[in-house]
Coordinates of C-alpha atoms in Angstrom, one line a residue:
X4 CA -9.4 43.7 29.2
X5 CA -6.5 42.8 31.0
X6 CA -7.6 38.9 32.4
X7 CA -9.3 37.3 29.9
X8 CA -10.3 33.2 29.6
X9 CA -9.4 31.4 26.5
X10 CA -10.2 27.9 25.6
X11 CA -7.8 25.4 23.4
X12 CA -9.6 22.5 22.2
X13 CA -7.5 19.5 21.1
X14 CA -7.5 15.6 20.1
X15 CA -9.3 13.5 22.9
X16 CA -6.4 12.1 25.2
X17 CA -4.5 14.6 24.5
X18 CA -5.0 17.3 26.9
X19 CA -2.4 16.8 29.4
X20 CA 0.1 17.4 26.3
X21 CA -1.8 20.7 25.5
X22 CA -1.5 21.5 29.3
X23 CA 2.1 21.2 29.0
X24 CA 2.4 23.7 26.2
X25 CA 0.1 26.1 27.7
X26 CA 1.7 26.6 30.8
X27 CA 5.5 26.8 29.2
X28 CA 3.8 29.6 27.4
X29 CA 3.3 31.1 31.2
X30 CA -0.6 31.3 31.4
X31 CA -2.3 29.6 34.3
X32 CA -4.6 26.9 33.4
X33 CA -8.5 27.7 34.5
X34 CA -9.7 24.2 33.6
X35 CA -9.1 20.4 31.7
X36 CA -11.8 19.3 30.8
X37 CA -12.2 16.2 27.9
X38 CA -10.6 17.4 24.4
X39 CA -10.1 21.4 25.6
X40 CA -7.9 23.2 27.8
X41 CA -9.0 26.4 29.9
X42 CA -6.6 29.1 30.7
X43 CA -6.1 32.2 31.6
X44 CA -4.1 35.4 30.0
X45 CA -4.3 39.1 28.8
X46 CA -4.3 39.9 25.1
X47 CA -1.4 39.4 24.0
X48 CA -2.0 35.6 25.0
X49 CA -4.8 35.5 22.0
X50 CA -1.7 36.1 19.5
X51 CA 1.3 34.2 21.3
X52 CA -1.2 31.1 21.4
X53 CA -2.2 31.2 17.9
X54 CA 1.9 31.7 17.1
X55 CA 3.1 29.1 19.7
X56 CA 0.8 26.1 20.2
X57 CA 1.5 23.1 18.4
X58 CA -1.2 20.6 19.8
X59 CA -4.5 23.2 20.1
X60 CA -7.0 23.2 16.8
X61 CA -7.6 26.7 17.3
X62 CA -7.9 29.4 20.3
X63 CA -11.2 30.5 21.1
X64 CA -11.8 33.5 23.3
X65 CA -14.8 32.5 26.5
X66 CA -17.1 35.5 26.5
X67 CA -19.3 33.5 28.9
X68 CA -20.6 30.3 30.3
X69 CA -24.2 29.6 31.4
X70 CA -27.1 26.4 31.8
X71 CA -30.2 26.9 29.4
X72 CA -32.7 24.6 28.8
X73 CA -35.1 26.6 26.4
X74 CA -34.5 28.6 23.6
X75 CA -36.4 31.9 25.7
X76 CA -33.7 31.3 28.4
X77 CA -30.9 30.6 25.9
X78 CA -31.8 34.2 23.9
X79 CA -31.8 36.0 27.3
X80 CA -28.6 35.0 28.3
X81 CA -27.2 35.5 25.0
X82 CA -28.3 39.3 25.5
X83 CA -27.4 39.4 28.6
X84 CA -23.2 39.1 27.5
X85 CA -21.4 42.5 27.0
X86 CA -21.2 41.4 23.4
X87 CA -20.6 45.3 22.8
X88 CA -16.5 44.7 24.3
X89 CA -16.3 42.8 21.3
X90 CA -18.0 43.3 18.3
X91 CA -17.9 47.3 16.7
X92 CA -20.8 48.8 15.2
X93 CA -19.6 47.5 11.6
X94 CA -18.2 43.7 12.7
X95 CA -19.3 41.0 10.9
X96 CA -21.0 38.6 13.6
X97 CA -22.3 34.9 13.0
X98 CA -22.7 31.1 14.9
X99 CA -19.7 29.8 12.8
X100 CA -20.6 26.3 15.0
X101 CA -23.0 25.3 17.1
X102 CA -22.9 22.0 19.2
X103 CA -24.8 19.8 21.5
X104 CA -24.0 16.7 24.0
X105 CA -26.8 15.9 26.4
X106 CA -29.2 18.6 26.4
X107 CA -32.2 19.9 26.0
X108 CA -31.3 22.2 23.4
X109 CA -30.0 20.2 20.5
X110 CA -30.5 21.3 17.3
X111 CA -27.8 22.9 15.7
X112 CA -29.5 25.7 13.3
X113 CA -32.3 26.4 15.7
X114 CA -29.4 27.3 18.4
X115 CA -27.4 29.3 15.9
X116 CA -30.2 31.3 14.5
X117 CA -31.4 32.0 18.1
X118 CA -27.8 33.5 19.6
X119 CA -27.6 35.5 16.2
X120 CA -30.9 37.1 17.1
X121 CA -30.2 37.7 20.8
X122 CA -26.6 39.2 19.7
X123 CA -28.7 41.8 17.6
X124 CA -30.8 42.5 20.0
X125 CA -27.9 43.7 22.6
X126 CA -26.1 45.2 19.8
X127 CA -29.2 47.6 18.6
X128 CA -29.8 48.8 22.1
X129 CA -25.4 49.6 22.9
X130 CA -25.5 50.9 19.4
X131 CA -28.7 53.2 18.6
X132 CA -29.1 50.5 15.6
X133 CA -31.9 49.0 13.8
X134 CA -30.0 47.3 10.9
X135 CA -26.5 46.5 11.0
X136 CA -23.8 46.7 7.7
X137 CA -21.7 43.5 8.7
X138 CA -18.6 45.6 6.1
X139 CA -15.9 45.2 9.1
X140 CA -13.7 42.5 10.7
X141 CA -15.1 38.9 11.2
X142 CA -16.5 38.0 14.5
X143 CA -17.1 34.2 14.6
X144 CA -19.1 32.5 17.5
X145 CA -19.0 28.9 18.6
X146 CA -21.0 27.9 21.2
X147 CA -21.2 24.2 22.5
X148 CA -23.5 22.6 25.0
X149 CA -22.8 20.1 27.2
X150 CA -25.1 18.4 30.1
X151 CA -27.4 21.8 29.0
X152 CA -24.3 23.9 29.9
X153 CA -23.7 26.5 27.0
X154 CA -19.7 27.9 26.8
X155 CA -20.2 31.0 24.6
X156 CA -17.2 31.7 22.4
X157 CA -15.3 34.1 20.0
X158 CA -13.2 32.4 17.4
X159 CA -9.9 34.0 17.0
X160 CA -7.9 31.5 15.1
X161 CA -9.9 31.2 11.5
X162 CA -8.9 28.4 9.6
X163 CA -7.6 25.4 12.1
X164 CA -4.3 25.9 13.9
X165 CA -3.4 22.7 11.7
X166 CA -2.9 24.6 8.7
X167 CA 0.3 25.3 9.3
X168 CA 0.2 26.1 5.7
X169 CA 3.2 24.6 4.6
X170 CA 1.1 21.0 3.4
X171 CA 0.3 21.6 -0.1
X172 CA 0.2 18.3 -1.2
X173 CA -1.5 15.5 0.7
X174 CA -0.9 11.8 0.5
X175 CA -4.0 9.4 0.9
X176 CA -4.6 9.5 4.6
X177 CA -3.1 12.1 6.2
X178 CA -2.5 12.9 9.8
X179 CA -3.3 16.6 10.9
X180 CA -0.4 18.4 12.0
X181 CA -1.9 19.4 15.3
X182 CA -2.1 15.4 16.2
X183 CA 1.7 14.8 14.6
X184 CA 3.2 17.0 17.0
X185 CA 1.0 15.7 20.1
X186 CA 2.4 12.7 18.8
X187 CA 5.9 13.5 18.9
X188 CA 5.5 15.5 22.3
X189 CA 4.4 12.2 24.0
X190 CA 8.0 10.4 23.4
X191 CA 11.7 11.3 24.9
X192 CA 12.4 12.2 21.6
X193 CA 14.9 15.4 21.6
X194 CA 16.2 16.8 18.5
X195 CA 19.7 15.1 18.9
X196 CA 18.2 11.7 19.2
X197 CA 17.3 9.9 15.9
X198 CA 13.9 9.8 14.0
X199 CA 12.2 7.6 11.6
X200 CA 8.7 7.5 10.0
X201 CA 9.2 4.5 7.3
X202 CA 5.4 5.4 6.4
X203 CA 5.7 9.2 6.1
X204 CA 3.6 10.3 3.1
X205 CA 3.0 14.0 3.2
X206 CA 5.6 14.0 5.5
X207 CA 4.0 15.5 8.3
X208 CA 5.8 13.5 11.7
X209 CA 9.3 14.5 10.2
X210 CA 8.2 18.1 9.2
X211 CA 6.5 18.3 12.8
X212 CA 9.9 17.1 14.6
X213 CA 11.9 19.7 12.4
X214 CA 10.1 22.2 13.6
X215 CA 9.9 21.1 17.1
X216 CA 14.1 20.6 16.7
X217 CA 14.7 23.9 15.3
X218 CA 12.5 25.8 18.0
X219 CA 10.1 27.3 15.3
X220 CA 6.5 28.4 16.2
X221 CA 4.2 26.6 13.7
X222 CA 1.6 29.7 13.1
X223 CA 4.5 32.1 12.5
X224 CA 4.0 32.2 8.8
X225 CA 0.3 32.2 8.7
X226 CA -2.8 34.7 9.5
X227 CA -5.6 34.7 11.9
X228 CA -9.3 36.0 12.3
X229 CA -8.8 38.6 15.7
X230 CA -5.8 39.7 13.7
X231 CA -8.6 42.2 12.5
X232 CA -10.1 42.9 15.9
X233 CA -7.8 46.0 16.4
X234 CA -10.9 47.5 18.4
X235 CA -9.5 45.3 21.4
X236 CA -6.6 43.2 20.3
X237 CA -4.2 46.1 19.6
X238 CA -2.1 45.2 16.3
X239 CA 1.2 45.6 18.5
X240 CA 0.6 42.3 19.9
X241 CA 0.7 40.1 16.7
X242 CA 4.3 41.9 15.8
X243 CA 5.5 41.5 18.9
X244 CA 4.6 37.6 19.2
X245 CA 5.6 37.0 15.3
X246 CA 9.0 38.9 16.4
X247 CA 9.3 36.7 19.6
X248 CA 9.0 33.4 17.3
X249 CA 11.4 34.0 14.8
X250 CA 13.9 35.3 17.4
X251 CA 13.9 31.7 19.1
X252 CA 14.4 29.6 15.7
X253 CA 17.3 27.9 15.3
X254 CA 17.6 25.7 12.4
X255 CA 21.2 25.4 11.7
X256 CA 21.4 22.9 14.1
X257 CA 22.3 19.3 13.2
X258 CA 19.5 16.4 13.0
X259 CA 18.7 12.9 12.0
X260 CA 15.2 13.2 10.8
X261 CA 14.2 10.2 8.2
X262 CA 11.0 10.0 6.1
X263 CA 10.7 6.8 4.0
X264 CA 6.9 6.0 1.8
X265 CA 7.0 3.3 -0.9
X266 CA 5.5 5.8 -3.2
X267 CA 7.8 7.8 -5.1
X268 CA 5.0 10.8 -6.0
X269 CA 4.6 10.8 -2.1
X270 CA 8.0 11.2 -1.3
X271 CA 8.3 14.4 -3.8
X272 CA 5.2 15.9 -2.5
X273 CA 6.3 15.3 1.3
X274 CA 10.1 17.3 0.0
X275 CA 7.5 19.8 -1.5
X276 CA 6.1 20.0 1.8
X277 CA 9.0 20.3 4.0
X278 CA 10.8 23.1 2.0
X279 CA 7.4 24.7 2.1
X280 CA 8.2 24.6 6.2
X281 CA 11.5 26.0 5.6
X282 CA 13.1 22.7 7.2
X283 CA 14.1 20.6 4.0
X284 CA 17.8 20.7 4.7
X285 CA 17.3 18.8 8.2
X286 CA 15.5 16.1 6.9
X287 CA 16.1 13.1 4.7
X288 CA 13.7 11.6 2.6
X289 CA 13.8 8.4 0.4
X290 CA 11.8 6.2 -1.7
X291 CA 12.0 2.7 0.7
X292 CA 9.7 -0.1 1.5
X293 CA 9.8 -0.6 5.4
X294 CA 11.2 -4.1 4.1
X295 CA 14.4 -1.8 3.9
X296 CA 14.0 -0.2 7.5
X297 CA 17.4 -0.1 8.8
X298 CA 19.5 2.1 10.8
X299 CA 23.5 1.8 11.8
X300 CA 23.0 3.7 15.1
X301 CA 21.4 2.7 17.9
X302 CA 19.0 4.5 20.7
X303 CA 16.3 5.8 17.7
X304 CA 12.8 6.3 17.5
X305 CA 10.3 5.1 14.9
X306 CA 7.6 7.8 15.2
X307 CA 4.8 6.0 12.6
X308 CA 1.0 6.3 11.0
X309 CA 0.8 3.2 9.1
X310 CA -2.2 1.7 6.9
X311 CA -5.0 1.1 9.5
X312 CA -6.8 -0.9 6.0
X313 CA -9.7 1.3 6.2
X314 CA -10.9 -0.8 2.9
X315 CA -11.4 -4.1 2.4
X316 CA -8.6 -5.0 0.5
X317 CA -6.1 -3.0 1.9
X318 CA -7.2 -5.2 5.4
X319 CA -6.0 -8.3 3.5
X320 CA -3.0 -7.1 3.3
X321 CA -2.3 -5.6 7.1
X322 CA -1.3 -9.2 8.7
X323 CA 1.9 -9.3 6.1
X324 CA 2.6 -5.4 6.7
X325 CA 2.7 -5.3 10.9
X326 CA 4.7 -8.7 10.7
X327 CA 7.3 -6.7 8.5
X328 CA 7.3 -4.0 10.7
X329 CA 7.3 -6.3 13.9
X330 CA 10.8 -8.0 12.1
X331 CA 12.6 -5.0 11.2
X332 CA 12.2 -3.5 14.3
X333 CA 13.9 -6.2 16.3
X334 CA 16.8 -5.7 14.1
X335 CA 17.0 -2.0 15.5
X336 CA 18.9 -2.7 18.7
X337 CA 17.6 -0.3 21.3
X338 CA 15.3 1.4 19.4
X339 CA 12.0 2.8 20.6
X340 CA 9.2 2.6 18.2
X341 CA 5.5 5.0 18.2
X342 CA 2.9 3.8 16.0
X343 CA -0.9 5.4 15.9
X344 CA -3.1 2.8 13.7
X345 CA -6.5 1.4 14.1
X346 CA -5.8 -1.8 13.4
X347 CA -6.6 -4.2 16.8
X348 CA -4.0 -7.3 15.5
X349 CA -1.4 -4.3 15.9
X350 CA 0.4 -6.3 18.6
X351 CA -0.2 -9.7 17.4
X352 CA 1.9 -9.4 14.5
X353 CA 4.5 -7.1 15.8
X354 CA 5.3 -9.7 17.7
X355 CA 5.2 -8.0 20.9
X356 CA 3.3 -6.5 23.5
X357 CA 3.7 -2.4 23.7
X358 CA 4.5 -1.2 27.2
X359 CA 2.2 1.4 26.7
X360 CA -1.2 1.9 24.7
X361 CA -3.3 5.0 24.7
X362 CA -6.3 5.6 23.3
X363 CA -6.7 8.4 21.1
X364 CA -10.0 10.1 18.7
X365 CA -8.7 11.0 15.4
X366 CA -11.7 12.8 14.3
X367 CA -14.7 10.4 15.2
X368 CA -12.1 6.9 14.5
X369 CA -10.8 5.6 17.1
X370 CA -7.3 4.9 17.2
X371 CA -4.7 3.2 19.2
X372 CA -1.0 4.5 20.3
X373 CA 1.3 1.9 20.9
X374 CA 4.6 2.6 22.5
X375 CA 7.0 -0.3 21.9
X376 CA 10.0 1.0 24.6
X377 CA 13.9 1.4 24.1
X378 CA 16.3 1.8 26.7
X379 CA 17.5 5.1 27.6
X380 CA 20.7 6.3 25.7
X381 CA 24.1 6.2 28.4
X382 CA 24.2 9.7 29.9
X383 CA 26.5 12.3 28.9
X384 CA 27.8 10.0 26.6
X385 CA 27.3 11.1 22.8
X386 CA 29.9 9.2 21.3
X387 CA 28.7 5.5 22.5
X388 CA 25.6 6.2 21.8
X389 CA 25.5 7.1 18.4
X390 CA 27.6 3.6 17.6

């Protein structure tokens, strides 16, 4: 299996980011298509994706792609795939998701049950089988329609590439790691440049930029599913991509990462978190209102998730909040500020128009990410511009 086709879903809008990431990697991109990424690779690009990518919710490996508009077409061309180059005798195979856009075939369950009972089929002709033990390695499918296209896939992530595993506790409304650095990776932000979340909760945009700063993969302290596949995914490759990540960290390098929340409990948890990460000691965090944003240096970025007022009351309160926001940035000379929110008066009571908006899906809400625009820092000149 030397060429083989894997498929990176992300956040809607975010692709091009993803794209980025994928081909720094090295792997040649198939495909973009509207919240995934295409590209090709050989195995060991199932583990250094999984290890590597910071903006992908999980890696899925394409065993094949095909239009179906009944369920007696979509069990034949289920059989049809060489199922048996994946799945042993003993693996433990299921429809971990099915999904539908503008088909025929829609429902959910009836799809899932139907690719289960075509995969059996195959497997008890390659195999000599009538009843199958299920004892081995896990085997996930997704499939997803779209326009009564089917993309047939193996799951070989697990649990979302956003569990980092390092958030343990969780403030209110968290943003998902996976969007955090997207986030990030949108801005000129560099690691010797300034950063400020004054609404940072868990504290996932400053653990996300510590990682980014210090060069450290953000699945190198976690597992995955095709870690068991060792039937084609030889074992060799997860040490040798696990060895590759922690060669490239650097974290004794100097930053300026701030995380400020109102809440005291939040502030702990989001320390919690970050030591979790193994990046504590490059960030600060403090108990502040963003009343108290301030900053002696110039040429920083505010990288923020503030309240979108979800509820009722806490929308009462979001005209008083932005204006704050809107005030003390103006005080930041040449700063840059980054702030994802829902809320549609965003501009209005900053007090300015952002020189870019893009529109992002986090989950089904849809969100807004204003980029309010600093000048760029002199050149080659450290000293002035850290004043």
């Amino acid at each position: 299996m030397s060429r083989i086709e894997l498929v990176a879903p992300c956040h809607f809008g975010l692709e091009a980011v993803l794209k980025k990431e994928i081909v720094d990697l090295g792997y040649e991109i198939v495909q973009v298509e509207d919240g995934k990424v295409i590209f090709a690779g050989d195995e060991a690009a199932v583990c250094r994706a999984n290890i590597f990518l910071r903006t992908a919710e999980r890696v899925l490996l394409k065993v094949g792609k095909f239009r179906a508009v009944t369920f007696d077409e979509l069990f034949e061309k289920i059989k049809a795939l060489p199922w048996e180059n994946y799945i042993p005798s003993d693996g433990k195979f299921w429809v971990a998701k099915a999904s539908s856009v503008k088909s025929k075939l829609f429902s959910p369950s009836d799809i899932q049950s139907i690719v289960k009972k075509a995969m059996v089929e195959r497997l008890k002709g390659v195999y000599g089988l009538q009843w199958f033990p299920e004892t081995g390695a896990e085997y996930p499918i997704r499939i997803s329609f779209m326009k009564d296209e089917a993309l047939v896939c193996l799951d070989t992530t697990g649990l979302s590439l956003h569990k980092r595993g390092y958030r343990t506790m969780v403030s209110k409304a968290p943003i998902k790691e996976t969007l955090a650095a997207a986030l990030i990776l949108l801005t000129p932000w560099k690691k010797d440049r300034i950063l400020v979340d004054p609404f940072c909760g868990s504290g996932t945009f400053p653990i996300e930029a510590a990682m980014i700063a210090a060069n450290m993969a953000p699945g190198m302290n976690r597992s995955f599913t095709a870690e068991k596949w060792t039937n084609f995914l030889p074992r060799k490759g997860w040490y040798e991509a696990v060895d590759e990540a922690f060669d490239l960290v650097d974290d004794q390098i100097e930053t300026d990462i701030q995380g400020y929340d109102i809440d005291g409990e939040i502030i702990r948890a989001a320390r919690q978190n970050a030591e979790a990460a193994g990046v504590d000691h490059l960030i600060h965090f403090q108990q502040r209102p963003v009343s108290e944003l301030s900053h002696p240096k110039k040429y920083g970025f505010i990288i923020s998730n503030p309240p979108y007022g979800e509820r009722l009351e806490e929308k009462e309160a979001l005209p008083g909040l932005y204006s704050q926001i809107g005030e003390r940035f103006r005080t930041l000379d040449s700063w840059s500020m980054y702030l994802i929110t829902s809320y549609e008066d965003t501009e209005k009571y900053i007090g300015k128009k952002a020189d870019k908006n893009r529109k992002i899906y986090n989950g089904m809400l849809k969100t807004y990410y204003y980029q309010f625009l600093g000048p760029k820092p002199p050149k080659g000149n450290r000293q002035e511009r850290d004043k």
